[in-house]
C-alpha positions as protocol buffer text, in pm:
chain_id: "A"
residue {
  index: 1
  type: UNK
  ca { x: 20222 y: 8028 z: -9302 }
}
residue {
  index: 2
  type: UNK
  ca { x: 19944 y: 7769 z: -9234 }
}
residue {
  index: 3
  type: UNK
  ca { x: 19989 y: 7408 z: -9211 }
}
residue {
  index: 4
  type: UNK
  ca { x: 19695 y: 7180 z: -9299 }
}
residue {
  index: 5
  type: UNK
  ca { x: 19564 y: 6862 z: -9331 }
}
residue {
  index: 6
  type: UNK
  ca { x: 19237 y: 6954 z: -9607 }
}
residue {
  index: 7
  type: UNK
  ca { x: 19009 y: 6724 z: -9813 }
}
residue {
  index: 8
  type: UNK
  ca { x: 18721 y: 6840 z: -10024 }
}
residue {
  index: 9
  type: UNK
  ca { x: 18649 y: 6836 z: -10398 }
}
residue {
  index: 10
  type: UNK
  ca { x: 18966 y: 6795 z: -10692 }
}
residue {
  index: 11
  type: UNK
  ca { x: 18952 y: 7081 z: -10855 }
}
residue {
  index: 12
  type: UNK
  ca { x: 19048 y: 6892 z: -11162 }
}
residue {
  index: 13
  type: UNK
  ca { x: 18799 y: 6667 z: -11340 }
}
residue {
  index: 14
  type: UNK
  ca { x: 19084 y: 6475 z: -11507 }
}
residue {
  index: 15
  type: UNK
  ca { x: 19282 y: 6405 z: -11174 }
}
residue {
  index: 16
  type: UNK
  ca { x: 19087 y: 6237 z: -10896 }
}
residue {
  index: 17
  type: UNK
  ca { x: 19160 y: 6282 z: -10551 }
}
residue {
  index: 18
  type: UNK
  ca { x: 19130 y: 6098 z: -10200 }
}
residue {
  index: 19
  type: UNK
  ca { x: 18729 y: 6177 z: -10182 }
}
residue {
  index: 20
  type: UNK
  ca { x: 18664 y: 6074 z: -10559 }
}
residue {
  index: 21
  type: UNK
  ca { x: 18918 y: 5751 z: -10576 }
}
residue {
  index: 22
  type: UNK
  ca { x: 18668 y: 5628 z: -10220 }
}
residue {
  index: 23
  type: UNK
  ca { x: 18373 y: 5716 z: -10360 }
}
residue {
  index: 24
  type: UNK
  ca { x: 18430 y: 5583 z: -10668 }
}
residue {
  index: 25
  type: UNK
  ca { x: 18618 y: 5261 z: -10592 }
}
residue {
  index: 26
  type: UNK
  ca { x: 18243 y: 5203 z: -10320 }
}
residue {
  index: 27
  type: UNK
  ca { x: 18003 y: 5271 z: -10590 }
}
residue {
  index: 28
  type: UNK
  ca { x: 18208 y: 5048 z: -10862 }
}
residue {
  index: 29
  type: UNK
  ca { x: 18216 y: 4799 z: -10564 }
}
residue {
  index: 30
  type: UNK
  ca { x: 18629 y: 4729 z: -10663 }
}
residue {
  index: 31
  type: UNK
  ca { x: 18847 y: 4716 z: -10345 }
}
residue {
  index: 32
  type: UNK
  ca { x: 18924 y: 5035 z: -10163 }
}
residue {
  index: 33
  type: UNK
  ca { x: 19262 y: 4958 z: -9902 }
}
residue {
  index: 34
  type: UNK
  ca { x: 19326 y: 5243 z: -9655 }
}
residue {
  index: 35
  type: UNK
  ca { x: 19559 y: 5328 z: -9382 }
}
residue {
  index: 36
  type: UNK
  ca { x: 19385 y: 5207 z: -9028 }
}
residue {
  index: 37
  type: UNK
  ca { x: 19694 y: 5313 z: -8820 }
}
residue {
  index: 38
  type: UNK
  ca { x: 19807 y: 5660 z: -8937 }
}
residue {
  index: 39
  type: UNK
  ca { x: 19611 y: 5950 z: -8843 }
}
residue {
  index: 40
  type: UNK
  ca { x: 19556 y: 6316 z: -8940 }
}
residue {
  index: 41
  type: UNK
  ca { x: 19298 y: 6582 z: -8845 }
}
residue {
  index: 42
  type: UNK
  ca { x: 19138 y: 6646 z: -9215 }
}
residue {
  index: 43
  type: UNK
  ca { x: 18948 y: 6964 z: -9287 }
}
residue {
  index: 44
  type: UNK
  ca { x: 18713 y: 7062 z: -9544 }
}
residue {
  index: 45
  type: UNK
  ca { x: 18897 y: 7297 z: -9832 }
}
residue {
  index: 46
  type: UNK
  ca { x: 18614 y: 7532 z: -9766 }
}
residue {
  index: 47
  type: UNK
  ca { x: 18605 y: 7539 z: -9397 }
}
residue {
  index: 48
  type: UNK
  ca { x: 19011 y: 7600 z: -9476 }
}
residue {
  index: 49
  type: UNK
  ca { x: 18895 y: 7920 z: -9664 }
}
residue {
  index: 50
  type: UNK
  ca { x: 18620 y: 8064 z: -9386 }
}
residue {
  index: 51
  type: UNK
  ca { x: 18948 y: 8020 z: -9152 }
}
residue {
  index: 52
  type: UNK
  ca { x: 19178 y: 8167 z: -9378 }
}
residue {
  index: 53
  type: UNK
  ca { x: 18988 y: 8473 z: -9434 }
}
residue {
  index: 54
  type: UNK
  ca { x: 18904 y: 8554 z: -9094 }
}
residue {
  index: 55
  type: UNK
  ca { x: 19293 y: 8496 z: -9004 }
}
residue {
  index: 56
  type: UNK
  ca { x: 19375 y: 8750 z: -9266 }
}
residue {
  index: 57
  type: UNK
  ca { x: 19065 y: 8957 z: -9178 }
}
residue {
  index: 58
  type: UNK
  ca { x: 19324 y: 9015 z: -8832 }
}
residue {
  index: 59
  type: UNK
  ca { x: 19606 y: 9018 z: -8993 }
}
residue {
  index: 60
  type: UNK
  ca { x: 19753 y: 8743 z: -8816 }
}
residue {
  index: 61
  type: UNK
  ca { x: 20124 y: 8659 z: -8877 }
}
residue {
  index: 62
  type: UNK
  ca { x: 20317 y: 8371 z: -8834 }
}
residue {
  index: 63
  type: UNK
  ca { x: 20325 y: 7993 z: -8840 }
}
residue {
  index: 64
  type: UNK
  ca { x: 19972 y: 7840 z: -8791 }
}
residue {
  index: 65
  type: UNK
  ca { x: 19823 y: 7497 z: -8783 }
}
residue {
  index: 66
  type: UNK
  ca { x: 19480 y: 7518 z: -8912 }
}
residue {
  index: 67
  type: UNK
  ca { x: 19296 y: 7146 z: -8919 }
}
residue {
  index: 68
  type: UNK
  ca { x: 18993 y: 6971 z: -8809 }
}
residue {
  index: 69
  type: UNK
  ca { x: 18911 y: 6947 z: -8465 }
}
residue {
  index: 70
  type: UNK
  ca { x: 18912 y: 6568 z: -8408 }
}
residue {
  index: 71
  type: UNK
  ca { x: 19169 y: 6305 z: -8522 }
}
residue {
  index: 72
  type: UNK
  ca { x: 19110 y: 5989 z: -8763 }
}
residue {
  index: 73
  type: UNK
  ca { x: 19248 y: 5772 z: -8980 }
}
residue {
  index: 74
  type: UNK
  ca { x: 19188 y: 5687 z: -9377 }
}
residue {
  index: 75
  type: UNK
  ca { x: 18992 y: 5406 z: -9348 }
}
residue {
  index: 76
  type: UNK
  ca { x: 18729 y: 5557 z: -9037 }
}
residue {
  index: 77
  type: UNK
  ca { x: 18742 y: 5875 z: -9291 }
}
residue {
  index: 78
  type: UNK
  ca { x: 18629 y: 5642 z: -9588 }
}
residue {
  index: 79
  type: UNK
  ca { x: 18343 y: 5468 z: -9355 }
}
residue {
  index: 80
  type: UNK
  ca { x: 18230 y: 5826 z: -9241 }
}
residue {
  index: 81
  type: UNK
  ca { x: 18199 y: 5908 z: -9623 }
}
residue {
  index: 82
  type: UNK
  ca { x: 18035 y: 5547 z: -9744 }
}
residue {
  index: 83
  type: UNK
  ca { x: 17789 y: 5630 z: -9451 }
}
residue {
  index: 84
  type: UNK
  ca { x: 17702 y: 5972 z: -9554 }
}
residue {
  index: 85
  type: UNK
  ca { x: 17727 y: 5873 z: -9902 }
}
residue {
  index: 86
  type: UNK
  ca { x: 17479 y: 5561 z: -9842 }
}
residue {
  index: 87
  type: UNK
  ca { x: 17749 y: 5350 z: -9975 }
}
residue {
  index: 88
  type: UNK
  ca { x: 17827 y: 4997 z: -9883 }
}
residue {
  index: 89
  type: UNK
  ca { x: 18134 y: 4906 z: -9624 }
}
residue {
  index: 90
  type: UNK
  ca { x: 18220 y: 4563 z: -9810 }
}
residue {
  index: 91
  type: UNK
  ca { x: 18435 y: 4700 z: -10043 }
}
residue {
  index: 92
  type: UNK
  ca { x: 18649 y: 4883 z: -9790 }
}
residue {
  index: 93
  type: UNK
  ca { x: 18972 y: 4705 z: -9626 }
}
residue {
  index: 94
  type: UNK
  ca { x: 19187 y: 4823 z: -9369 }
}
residue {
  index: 95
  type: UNK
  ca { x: 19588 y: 4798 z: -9421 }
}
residue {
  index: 96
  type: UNK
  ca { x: 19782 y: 4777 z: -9153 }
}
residue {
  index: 97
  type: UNK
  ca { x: 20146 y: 4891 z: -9124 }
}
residue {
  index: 98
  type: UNK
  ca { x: 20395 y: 4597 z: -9045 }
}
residue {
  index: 99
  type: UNK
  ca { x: 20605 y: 4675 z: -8713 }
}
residue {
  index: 100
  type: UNK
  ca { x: 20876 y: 4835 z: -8904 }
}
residue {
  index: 101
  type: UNK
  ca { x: 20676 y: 5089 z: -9034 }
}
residue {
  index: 102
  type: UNK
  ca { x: 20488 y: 5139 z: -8677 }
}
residue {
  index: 103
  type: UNK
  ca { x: 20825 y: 5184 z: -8529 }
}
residue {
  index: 104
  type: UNK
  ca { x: 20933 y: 5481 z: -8753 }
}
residue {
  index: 105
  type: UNK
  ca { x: 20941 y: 5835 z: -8622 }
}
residue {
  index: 106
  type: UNK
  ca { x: 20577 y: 6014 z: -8725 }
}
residue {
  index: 107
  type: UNK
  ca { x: 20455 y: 5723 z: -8908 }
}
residue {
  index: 108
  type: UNK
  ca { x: 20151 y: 5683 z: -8731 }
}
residue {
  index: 109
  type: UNK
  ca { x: 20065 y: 6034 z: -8676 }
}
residue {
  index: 110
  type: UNK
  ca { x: 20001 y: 6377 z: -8888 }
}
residue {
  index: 111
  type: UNK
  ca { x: 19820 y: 6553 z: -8669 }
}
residue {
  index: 112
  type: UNK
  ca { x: 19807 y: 6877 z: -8614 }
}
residue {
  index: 113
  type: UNK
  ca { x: 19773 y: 7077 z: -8258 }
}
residue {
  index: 114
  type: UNK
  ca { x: 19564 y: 7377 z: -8350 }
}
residue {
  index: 115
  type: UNK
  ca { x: 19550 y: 7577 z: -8040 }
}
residue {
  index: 116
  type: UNK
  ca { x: 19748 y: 7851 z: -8148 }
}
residue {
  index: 117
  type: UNK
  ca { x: 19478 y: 7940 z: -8431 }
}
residue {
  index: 118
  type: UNK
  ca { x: 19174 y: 7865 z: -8213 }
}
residue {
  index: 119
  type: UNK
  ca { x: 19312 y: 8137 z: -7954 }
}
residue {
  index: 120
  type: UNK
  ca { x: 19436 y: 8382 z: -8201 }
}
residue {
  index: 121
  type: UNK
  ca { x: 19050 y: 8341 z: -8387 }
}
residue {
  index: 122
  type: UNK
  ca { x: 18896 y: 8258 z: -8064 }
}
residue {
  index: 123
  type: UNK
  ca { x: 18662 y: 7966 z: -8227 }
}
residue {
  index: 124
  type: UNK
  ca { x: 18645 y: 7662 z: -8259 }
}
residue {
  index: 125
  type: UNK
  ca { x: 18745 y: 7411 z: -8539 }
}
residue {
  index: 126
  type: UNK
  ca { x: 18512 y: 7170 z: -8714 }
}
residue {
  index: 127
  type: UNK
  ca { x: 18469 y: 6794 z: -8643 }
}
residue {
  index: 128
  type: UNK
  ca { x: 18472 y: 6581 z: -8888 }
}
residue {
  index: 129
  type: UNK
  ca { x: 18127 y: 6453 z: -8951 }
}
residue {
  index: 130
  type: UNK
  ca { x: 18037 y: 6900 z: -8971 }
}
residue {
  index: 131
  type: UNK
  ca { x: 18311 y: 6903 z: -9285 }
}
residue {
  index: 132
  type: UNK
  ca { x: 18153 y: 6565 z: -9451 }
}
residue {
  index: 133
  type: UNK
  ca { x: 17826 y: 6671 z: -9431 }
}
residue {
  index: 134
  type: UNK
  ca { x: 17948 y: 7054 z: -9545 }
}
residue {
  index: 135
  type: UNK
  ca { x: 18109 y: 6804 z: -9832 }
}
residue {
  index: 136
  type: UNK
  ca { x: 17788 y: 6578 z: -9900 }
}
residue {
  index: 137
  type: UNK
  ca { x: 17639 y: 6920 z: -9940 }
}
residue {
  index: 138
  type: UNK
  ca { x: 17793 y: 7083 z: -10197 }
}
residue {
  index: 139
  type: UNK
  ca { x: 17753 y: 6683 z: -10396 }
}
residue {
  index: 140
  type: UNK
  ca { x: 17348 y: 6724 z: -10339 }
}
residue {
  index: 141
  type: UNK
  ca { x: 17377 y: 7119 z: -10437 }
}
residue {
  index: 142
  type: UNK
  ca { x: 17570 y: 7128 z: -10727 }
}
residue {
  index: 143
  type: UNK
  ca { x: 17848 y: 7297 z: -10560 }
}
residue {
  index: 144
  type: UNK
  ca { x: 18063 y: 7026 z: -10699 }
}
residue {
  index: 145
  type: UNK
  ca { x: 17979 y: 7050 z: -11063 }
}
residue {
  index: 146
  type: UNK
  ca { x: 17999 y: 7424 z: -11084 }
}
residue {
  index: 147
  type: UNK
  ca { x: 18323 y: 7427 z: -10933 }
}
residue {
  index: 148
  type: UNK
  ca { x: 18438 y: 7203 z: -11201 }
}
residue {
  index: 149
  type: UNK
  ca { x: 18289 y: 7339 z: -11498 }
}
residue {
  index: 150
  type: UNK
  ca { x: 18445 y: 7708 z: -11426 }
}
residue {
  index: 151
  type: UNK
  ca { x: 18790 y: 7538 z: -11468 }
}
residue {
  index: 152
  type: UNK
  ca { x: 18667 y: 7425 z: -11787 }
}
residue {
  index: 153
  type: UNK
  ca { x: 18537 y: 7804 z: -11885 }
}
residue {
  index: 154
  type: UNK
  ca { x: 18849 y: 7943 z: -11786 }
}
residue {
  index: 155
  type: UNK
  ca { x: 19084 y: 7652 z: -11982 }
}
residue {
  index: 156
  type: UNK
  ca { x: 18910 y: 7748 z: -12281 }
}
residue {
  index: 157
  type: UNK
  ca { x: 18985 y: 8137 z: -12299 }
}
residue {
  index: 158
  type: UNK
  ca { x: 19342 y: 8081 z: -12238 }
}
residue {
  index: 159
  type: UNK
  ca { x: 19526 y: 8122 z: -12600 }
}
């Protein structure tokens, strides 16, 4: 069983996700609000897989958290991306929780302690920056579109 805290491409033209809505919402210039308090350690769906398959490669069993190796929060994750992305910051605005929220058990934090996996694998996990630039390029390669486009080859054979 593997807990996770991924990001990477939707697989679904039709149905944006976290890295399309920012990217999109910077290059249209329209207000993009994120989460400055709450954190998680995101990893890159494909970095997920290369983990995956070597954890199945030694057929390890059990409960496993398998994330990124560094922690940060939606709105550093969306200034990472506008960086990499050459985007501009002015559209991005950081929400913070009111006390209430703060105050709530695991509201600020998702993280994930991924010790267990590193030893078990005996490597290390990516940082961030690694998985966005791993991200950027499969944008620059193509990667992206191809991955999209076989959905639409396969939706079309289905009867």
């Amino acid at each position: 069983i593997a807990r996770t805290n991924v990001f990477g491409w939707s697989p679904l033209m039709e149905s944006a996700g976290l890295v399309e809505r920012i990217l999109s919402g910077l290059e249209q210039e329209q207000p993009v609000a994120l989460d400055c308090m709450r954190h998680a350690t995101p990893l890159l769906a494909t970095d997920l897989v290369d983990v995956l398959e070597r954890a199945y490669q030694q057929r390890l069993q059990g409960l496993f958290h398998i994330a990124g190796a560094e922690r940060v929060n939606p709105f550093r994750f969306a200034c990472l991306l506008a960086d990499l992305f050459q985007l501009p910051l002015h559209s991005l605005e950081a929400l913070e929780p009111s006390i209430e929220q703060r105050r709530q058990f695991g509201a600020g934090e998702t993280s994930l302690q991924t010790k267990r996996i590193r030893q078990a694998l005996e490597m290390p996990l990516p940082l961030i920056r690694e998985g966005l630039h791993r991200l950027h390029d499969q944008y620059v390669s193509g990667y992206r579109d191809r991955f999209q486009a076989s959905e639409l080859l396969l939706a079309d054979k289905v009867a």
